[in-house]
């Protein structure tokens, strides 16, 4: 049942190229995203939304954070992102021109479902992004976009996250097309880049040896840091959650520019820092932040883009991901972080697929 892999998590990490391919299938026509078969809202109705709320928990919430950047950049609609367990209690401003996007692998997470119902009560339209056909989210949301990741068994979510990102890109590109906020050539370029992701993810999975080595090292520590800027910050939040969840090592994920406002005090000789530097627009700033932690003795693993010959000069070890559009990098950059969590957990001899205290689907509020 594990297809020759030692754990479901590793199997599911390796299934990502296929899961991404399946989630893209049938949704691109003549080089552009077309969701008109699945989303029943007309162009007029889509144009009426003046804000979007992403609401989800855990890993799906981290996908929502990427969703904010994607939708704001492509469709120029203001987006807020909320953890579902907080959303209802903060008296959010929901109107009939609000689109609430709930993201849930299982489609059964109690907090997410409660948020969905509350949003509908307030008159909002709800788009559900879920991986389970017939789940509560799939049944109750006004509009549904399925992720086609296939069953996810390991408690730690991997292929669900990358396919949630794909669904979000598809939605963002579709919205941008309808709203005419991006030129057709830009949309075509982004769509082409999306289609390359499965192959690029495959390449990335070929040789995990460098990550495995670093995992062996961090398995000895009790504390470490992840840093990144822009989209990389959202990705390190997911990397940090994954590591905590299955290796029981404490870590924090910081927007790298925030370090000097407090956290830098925790950086001491030998502490591992995992630094993402895949975003060109903030690359130089990110390198300065890496130098700040290096100067305090951190042992830094840098994750950058293929062809980046600079990063190696300021970090101790480098891992690269294939180049894609800056907006799409999270789909690739999260994969080494998933593998890092996996190999750290196995190096510590822990129960990777069923970490302590956790359930696959959280059906209590
Ligand atoms: O089924 P859902 O996507 O609604 O689940 C949300 C979270 O419980 C889930 O992503 C959780 O954070 C994962 N175990 C993280 O790996």
Coordinates of C-alpha atoms and ligand atoms in Angstrom, one line a residue:
X1 CA 0.0 0.0 0.0
X2 CA 3.0 2.3 0.5
X3 CA 4.1 1.6 -3.0
X4 CA 7.6 0.5 -1.9
X5 CA 8.2 3.6 0.2
X6 CA 8.9 3.2 3.9
X7 CA 6.3 5.7 4.9
X8 CA 3.1 7.2 3.5
X9 CA 4.6 10.6 3.8
X10 CA 7.6 9.8 1.6
X11 CA 5.2 8.2 -0.9
X12 CA 3.0 11.3 -0.9
X13 CA 6.0 13.6 -1.3
X14 CA 7.0 11.6 -4.4
X15 CA 3.5 11.6 -5.8
X16 CA 3.5 15.4 -6.1
X17 CA 4.5 15.6 -9.8
X18 CA 1.5 13.4 -10.6
X19 CA -0.8 15.2 -8.2
X20 CA 0.1 18.6 -9.7
X21 CA -0.4 17.2 -13.2
X22 CA -3.8 15.8 -12.3
X23 CA -4.9 19.1 -10.7
X24 CA -3.9 21.0 -13.9
X25 CA -5.6 18.5 -16.2
X26 CA -8.6 19.7 -18.1
X27 CA -8.4 23.2 -16.8
X28 CA -6.2 24.8 -19.4
X29 CA -7.6 25.4 -22.9
X30 CA -5.7 27.0 -25.8
X31 CA -2.9 28.0 -23.4
X32 CA -5.1 29.8 -20.9
X33 CA -6.9 28.8 -17.7
X34 CA -10.6 28.1 -18.2
X35 CA -12.6 27.1 -15.2
X36 CA -16.0 27.9 -16.7
X37 CA -17.0 24.2 -16.6
X38 CA -16.5 24.1 -12.8
X39 CA -17.2 27.6 -11.5
X40 CA -20.8 28.6 -12.2
X41 CA -20.3 32.3 -11.3
X42 CA -20.7 34.4 -14.4
X43 CA -18.2 37.0 -15.5
X44 CA -20.6 39.7 -14.2
X45 CA -20.8 38.0 -10.8
X46 CA -17.0 37.5 -10.5
X47 CA -16.6 41.2 -11.3
X48 CA -18.8 42.1 -8.4
X49 CA -16.5 40.8 -5.7
X50 CA -14.7 43.6 -3.9
X51 CA -12.7 41.5 -1.5
X52 CA -11.7 38.0 -0.9
X53 CA -11.1 36.1 2.4
X54 CA -9.1 33.0 2.5
X55 CA -10.0 30.9 5.6
X56 CA -8.3 27.6 6.6
X57 CA -6.3 25.8 9.2
X58 CA -2.7 24.6 9.4
X59 CA -1.1 23.7 6.1
X60 CA -4.2 24.8 4.2
X61 CA -3.9 28.2 6.0
X62 CA -0.3 28.5 4.7
X63 CA -1.7 27.8 1.2
X64 CA -4.1 30.7 1.8
X65 CA -1.2 33.0 2.6
X66 CA 0.2 32.3 -0.9
X67 CA -3.3 32.8 -2.2
X68 CA -3.3 36.4 -0.9
X69 CA -0.2 37.2 -3.0
X70 CA -1.4 35.3 -6.0
X71 CA -4.9 36.9 -6.1
X72 CA -3.8 40.4 -5.3
X73 CA -1.0 40.3 -7.8
X74 CA -3.0 38.7 -10.6
X75 CA -6.5 40.0 -10.1
X76 CA -5.9 43.2 -8.0
X77 CA -8.6 42.4 -5.4
X78 CA -7.8 42.9 -1.8
X79 CA -7.4 39.7 0.1
X80 CA -7.3 38.8 3.8
X81 CA -6.2 35.5 5.2
X82 CA -7.5 34.1 8.5
X83 CA -7.0 31.0 10.6
X84 CA -10.5 29.4 10.7
X85 CA -10.5 29.2 14.5
X86 CA -10.1 32.9 14.7
X87 CA -12.2 34.1 11.8
X88 CA -15.6 33.9 13.4
X89 CA -14.6 35.5 16.6
X90 CA -13.1 38.7 15.1
X91 CA -16.3 40.0 13.7
X92 CA -15.0 40.0 10.1
X93 CA -16.6 42.4 7.6
X94 CA -18.5 40.0 5.3
X95 CA -20.9 41.3 2.7
X96 CA -22.6 39.8 -0.4
X97 CA -19.7 41.2 -2.4
X98 CA -17.2 39.2 -0.4
X99 CA -15.9 35.9 -1.8
X100 CA -14.8 33.6 1.0
X101 CA -12.4 30.9 -0.1
X102 CA -12.2 28.0 2.3
X103 CA -9.3 25.6 1.8
X104 CA -9.4 22.1 3.3
X105 CA -7.8 18.9 2.3
X106 CA -10.3 16.7 4.1
X107 CA -13.2 19.1 3.7
X108 CA -14.2 18.1 7.3
X109 CA -12.2 20.4 9.5
X110 CA -14.7 21.7 12.1
X111 CA -13.4 25.2 12.3
X112 CA -13.2 25.6 8.6
X113 CA -16.8 24.3 8.2
X114 CA -18.0 26.7 10.9
X115 CA -16.4 29.6 9.0
X116 CA -18.0 28.5 5.8
X117 CA -21.4 28.4 7.3
X118 CA -21.0 31.8 9.1
X119 CA -19.8 33.4 5.8
X120 CA -22.8 32.0 4.0
X121 CA -25.1 33.3 6.7
X122 CA -23.6 36.8 6.2
X123 CA -24.5 36.6 2.5
X124 CA -21.0 35.8 1.1
X125 CA -20.4 33.4 -1.7
X126 CA -18.1 30.5 -0.7
X127 CA -15.6 28.8 -2.9
X128 CA -14.3 25.6 -1.4
X129 CA -10.9 24.1 -2.4
X130 CA -10.9 20.5 -1.2
X131 CA -9.4 17.2 -1.9
X132 CA -12.3 15.0 -1.0
X133 CA -15.2 14.5 -3.3
X134 CA -18.5 14.5 -1.3
X135 CA -16.9 16.0 1.8
X136 CA -18.8 18.6 3.8
X137 CA -16.9 21.4 2.2
X138 CA -17.6 20.0 -1.3
X139 CA -21.3 19.7 -0.5
X140 CA -21.8 23.0 1.3
X141 CA -19.7 25.5 -0.6
X142 CA -21.4 27.5 -3.4
X143 CA -18.6 26.8 -5.7
X144 CA -16.0 24.0 -5.6
X145 CA -12.5 23.6 -7.0
X146 CA -11.2 20.1 -6.4
X147 CA -7.5 19.3 -5.8
X148 CA -6.7 16.0 -7.4
X149 CA -4.0 14.9 -5.0
X150 CA -5.5 11.5 -4.4
X151 CA -5.9 10.1 -0.8
X152 CA -3.5 11.7 1.7
X153 CA -2.8 9.2 4.5
X154 CA 0.1 10.7 6.4
X155 CA -0.9 13.2 9.1
X156 CA 1.6 15.7 7.7
X157 CA 0.1 17.2 4.7
X158 CA 2.4 17.4 1.6
X159 CA 0.7 16.8 -1.8
X160 CA -2.5 18.4 -0.5
X161 CA -0.6 21.7 0.0
X162 CA 1.1 21.7 -3.4
X163 CA -2.2 21.0 -5.2
X164 CA -4.0 23.6 -3.1
X165 CA -1.4 26.0 -4.5
X166 CA -2.1 24.8 -8.0
X167 CA -5.9 25.3 -7.5
X168 CA -5.2 28.8 -6.2
X169 CA -3.0 29.7 -9.2
X170 CA -5.7 28.4 -11.5
X171 CA -8.3 30.5 -9.8
X172 CA -6.1 33.6 -9.7
X173 CA -5.3 33.3 -13.4
X174 CA -8.9 32.6 -14.3
X175 CA -10.0 35.6 -12.3
X176 CA -7.4 37.8 -13.9
X177 CA -8.5 36.7 -17.3
X178 CA -12.2 37.6 -16.6
X179 CA -11.3 40.8 -14.9
X180 CA -8.8 41.7 -17.6
X181 CA -6.3 42.8 -14.9
X182 CA -3.4 41.1 -16.8
X183 CA -2.5 41.0 -20.4
X184 CA -3.2 37.8 -22.4
X185 CA 0.5 37.3 -23.0
X186 CA 1.3 37.5 -19.2
X187 CA -1.5 35.0 -18.5
X188 CA -0.2 32.7 -21.2
X189 CA 3.3 32.9 -19.9
X190 CA 2.2 32.1 -16.4
X191 CA 0.1 29.2 -17.6
X192 CA 3.0 27.8 -19.6
X193 CA 5.2 28.0 -16.4
X194 CA 2.4 26.2 -14.4
X195 CA 2.5 23.3 -16.9
X196 CA 6.3 22.9 -16.4
X197 CA 6.0 22.5 -12.7
X198 CA 5.3 18.7 -12.6
X199 CA 8.5 17.9 -14.5
X200 CA 10.5 20.4 -12.4
X201 CA 9.1 18.8 -9.2
X202 CA 10.3 15.4 -10.6
X203 CA 13.8 16.7 -11.1
X204 CA 13.8 18.2 -7.6
X205 CA 12.9 14.8 -6.1
X206 CA 15.7 12.9 -7.8
X207 CA 18.5 13.4 -5.3
X208 CA 17.7 14.1 -1.7
X209 CA 21.2 13.4 -0.4
X210 CA 22.1 17.0 0.6
X211 CA 18.9 17.4 2.5
X212 CA 19.3 14.1 4.2
X213 CA 22.8 15.2 5.4
X214 CA 21.4 18.4 6.8
X215 CA 18.5 16.6 8.4
X216 CA 21.0 14.3 10.2
X217 CA 22.6 17.5 11.6
X218 CA 19.5 19.2 12.7
X219 CA 18.1 16.0 14.3
X220 CA 20.7 16.8 17.1
X221 CA 19.2 20.2 17.9
X222 CA 16.2 21.3 19.9
X223 CA 15.7 24.7 18.3
X224 CA 16.2 26.2 14.9
X225 CA 15.0 29.0 12.6
X226 CA 13.5 29.3 9.2
X227 CA 13.8 32.7 7.5
X228 CA 12.4 34.1 4.2
X229 CA 10.9 37.2 2.7
X230 CA 7.8 37.7 0.6
X231 CA 6.4 34.4 -0.6
X232 CA 9.4 32.6 0.9
X233 CA 8.1 33.7 4.3
X234 CA 4.9 31.9 3.8
X235 CA 6.8 28.8 2.6
X236 CA 9.0 28.8 5.6
X237 CA 5.9 28.9 7.8
X238 CA 4.9 25.7 6.2
X239 CA 8.4 24.2 6.4
X240 CA 8.5 25.0 10.1
X241 CA 5.1 23.5 10.8
X242 CA 6.1 20.3 9.0
X243 CA 9.3 20.0 11.0
X244 CA 7.6 20.6 14.4
X245 CA 4.8 18.2 13.6
X246 CA 6.9 15.2 12.8
X247 CA 10.3 15.7 14.4
X248 CA 9.2 17.5 17.6
X249 CA 12.0 20.0 17.1
X250 CA 11.0 23.5 18.0
X251 CA 11.4 26.0 15.2
X252 CA 10.1 29.4 14.2
X253 CA 9.6 30.9 10.8
X254 CA 10.5 34.6 10.5
X255 CA 10.1 37.3 7.9
X256 CA 13.9 37.7 7.6
X257 CA 13.7 41.5 7.9
X258 CA 12.0 41.1 11.3
X259 CA 14.9 39.3 12.9
X260 CA 16.7 42.4 14.1
X261 CA 13.5 43.4 16.0
X262 CA 14.0 40.8 18.6
X263 CA 14.7 37.3 17.4
X264 CA 18.3 37.9 16.5
X265 CA 19.0 37.7 20.2
X266 CA 18.4 33.9 20.0
X267 CA 20.9 33.3 17.3
X268 CA 24.0 31.8 18.8
X269 CA 27.0 29.6 17.7
X270 CA 25.9 26.5 15.8
X271 CA 22.2 27.1 15.7
X272 CA 20.7 25.9 12.4
X273 CA 19.0 28.4 10.2
X274 CA 17.2 27.5 7.0
X275 CA 17.1 30.5 4.7
X276 CA 15.0 30.7 1.5
X277 CA 16.2 33.1 -1.2
X278 CA 14.1 32.4 -4.2
X279 CA 12.4 35.8 -4.6
X280 CA 14.4 38.0 -7.0
X281 CA 12.7 41.2 -5.9
X282 CA 14.0 40.9 -2.3
X283 CA 17.1 38.8 -3.0
X284 CA 19.7 41.3 -2.0
X285 CA 17.9 42.2 1.2
X286 CA 17.6 38.5 2.0
X287 CA 21.3 37.9 1.6
X288 CA 21.9 40.8 4.0
X289 CA 19.7 39.0 6.5
X290 CA 21.6 35.8 6.0
X291 CA 24.8 37.6 6.7
X292 CA 23.3 38.9 9.9
X293 CA 22.7 35.4 11.2
X294 CA 26.0 34.1 9.9
X295 CA 27.8 36.8 11.7
X296 CA 26.3 35.5 15.0
X297 CA 27.5 31.9 14.3
X298 CA 24.4 30.3 12.7
X299 CA 24.9 27.3 10.6
X300 CA 22.9 28.2 7.5
X301 CA 21.3 26.0 4.8
X302 CA 20.4 28.3 1.9
X303 CA 17.7 27.4 -0.6
X304 CA 17.9 29.3 -3.9
X305 CA 17.3 29.1 -7.6
X306 CA 19.4 27.0 -9.9
X307 CA 22.1 29.1 -11.5
X308 CA 22.4 31.3 -8.4
X309 CA 26.2 31.3 -7.9
X310 CA 26.1 34.0 -5.2
X311 CA 24.1 32.3 -2.4
X312 CA 26.9 29.8 -1.8
X313 CA 29.2 32.6 -0.7
X314 CA 27.1 33.6 2.3
X315 CA 25.7 30.2 3.5
X316 CA 27.2 26.9 4.7
X317 CA 25.2 24.6 2.4
X318 CA 23.1 25.3 -0.6
X319 CA 20.2 23.5 -2.1
X320 CA 18.6 24.7 -5.4
X321 CA 15.3 24.5 -7.1
X322 CA 14.6 24.8 -10.8
X323 CA 13.7 28.3 -11.9
X324 CA 10.1 29.3 -12.5
X325 CA 8.2 32.5 -12.2
X326 CA 8.6 34.1 -8.7
X327 CA 4.9 33.7 -8.0
X328 CA 5.1 29.9 -8.6
X329 CA 8.3 29.1 -6.6
X330 CA 6.4 27.9 -3.5
X331 CA 5.3 24.7 -5.3
X332 CA 8.9 23.8 -5.7
X333 CA 10.6 25.4 -2.7
X334 CA 8.4 23.6 -0.2
X335 CA 9.5 20.2 -1.5
X336 CA 13.0 20.3 0.0
X337 CA 11.4 21.5 3.3
X338 CA 9.0 18.5 3.3
X339 CA 11.9 16.2 2.7
X340 CA 13.9 17.9 5.5
X341 CA 11.1 17.3 8.0
X342 CA 10.8 13.7 6.8
X343 CA 14.4 12.8 7.1
X344 CA 14.8 14.6 10.4
X345 CA 11.9 12.6 11.8
X346 CA 13.3 9.3 10.5
X347 CA 16.8 10.3 11.8
X348 CA 15.2 10.6 15.2
X349 CA 13.4 7.3 14.9
X350 CA 9.9 8.8 15.2
X351 CA 6.5 7.8 14.0
X352 CA 6.5 9.8 10.8
X353 CA 3.0 9.1 9.5
X354 CA 1.3 9.3 12.9
X355 CA 2.9 12.0 15.1
X356 CA 1.9 12.1 18.7
X357 CA -1.2 14.1 19.8
X358 CA -2.4 14.7 16.2
X359 CA -5.2 13.5 14.0
X360 CA -5.4 13.6 10.3
X361 CA -8.7 15.4 10.3
X362 CA -9.6 17.8 13.1
X363 CA -13.3 17.5 13.5
X364 CA -13.6 19.2 16.9
X365 CA -13.5 23.0 17.3
Ligands
LIG1 O1 -8.1 18.8 6.1 P1 -7.6 20.2 6.3 O2 -6.9 20.7 5.1 O3 -8.8 21.2 6.6 O4 -6.7 20.2 7.5 C1 -6.1 21.4 8.1 C2 -5.0 21.1 9.0 O5 -5.5 20.3 10.1 C3 -3.8 20.3 8.4 O6 -3.4 21.0 7.3 C4 -2.7 20.1 9.4 O7 -2.1 21.4 9.7 C5 -1.6 19.2 8.8 N1 -1.5 18.0 9.6 C6 -0.3 19.8 8.7 O8 0.7 19.0 8.1

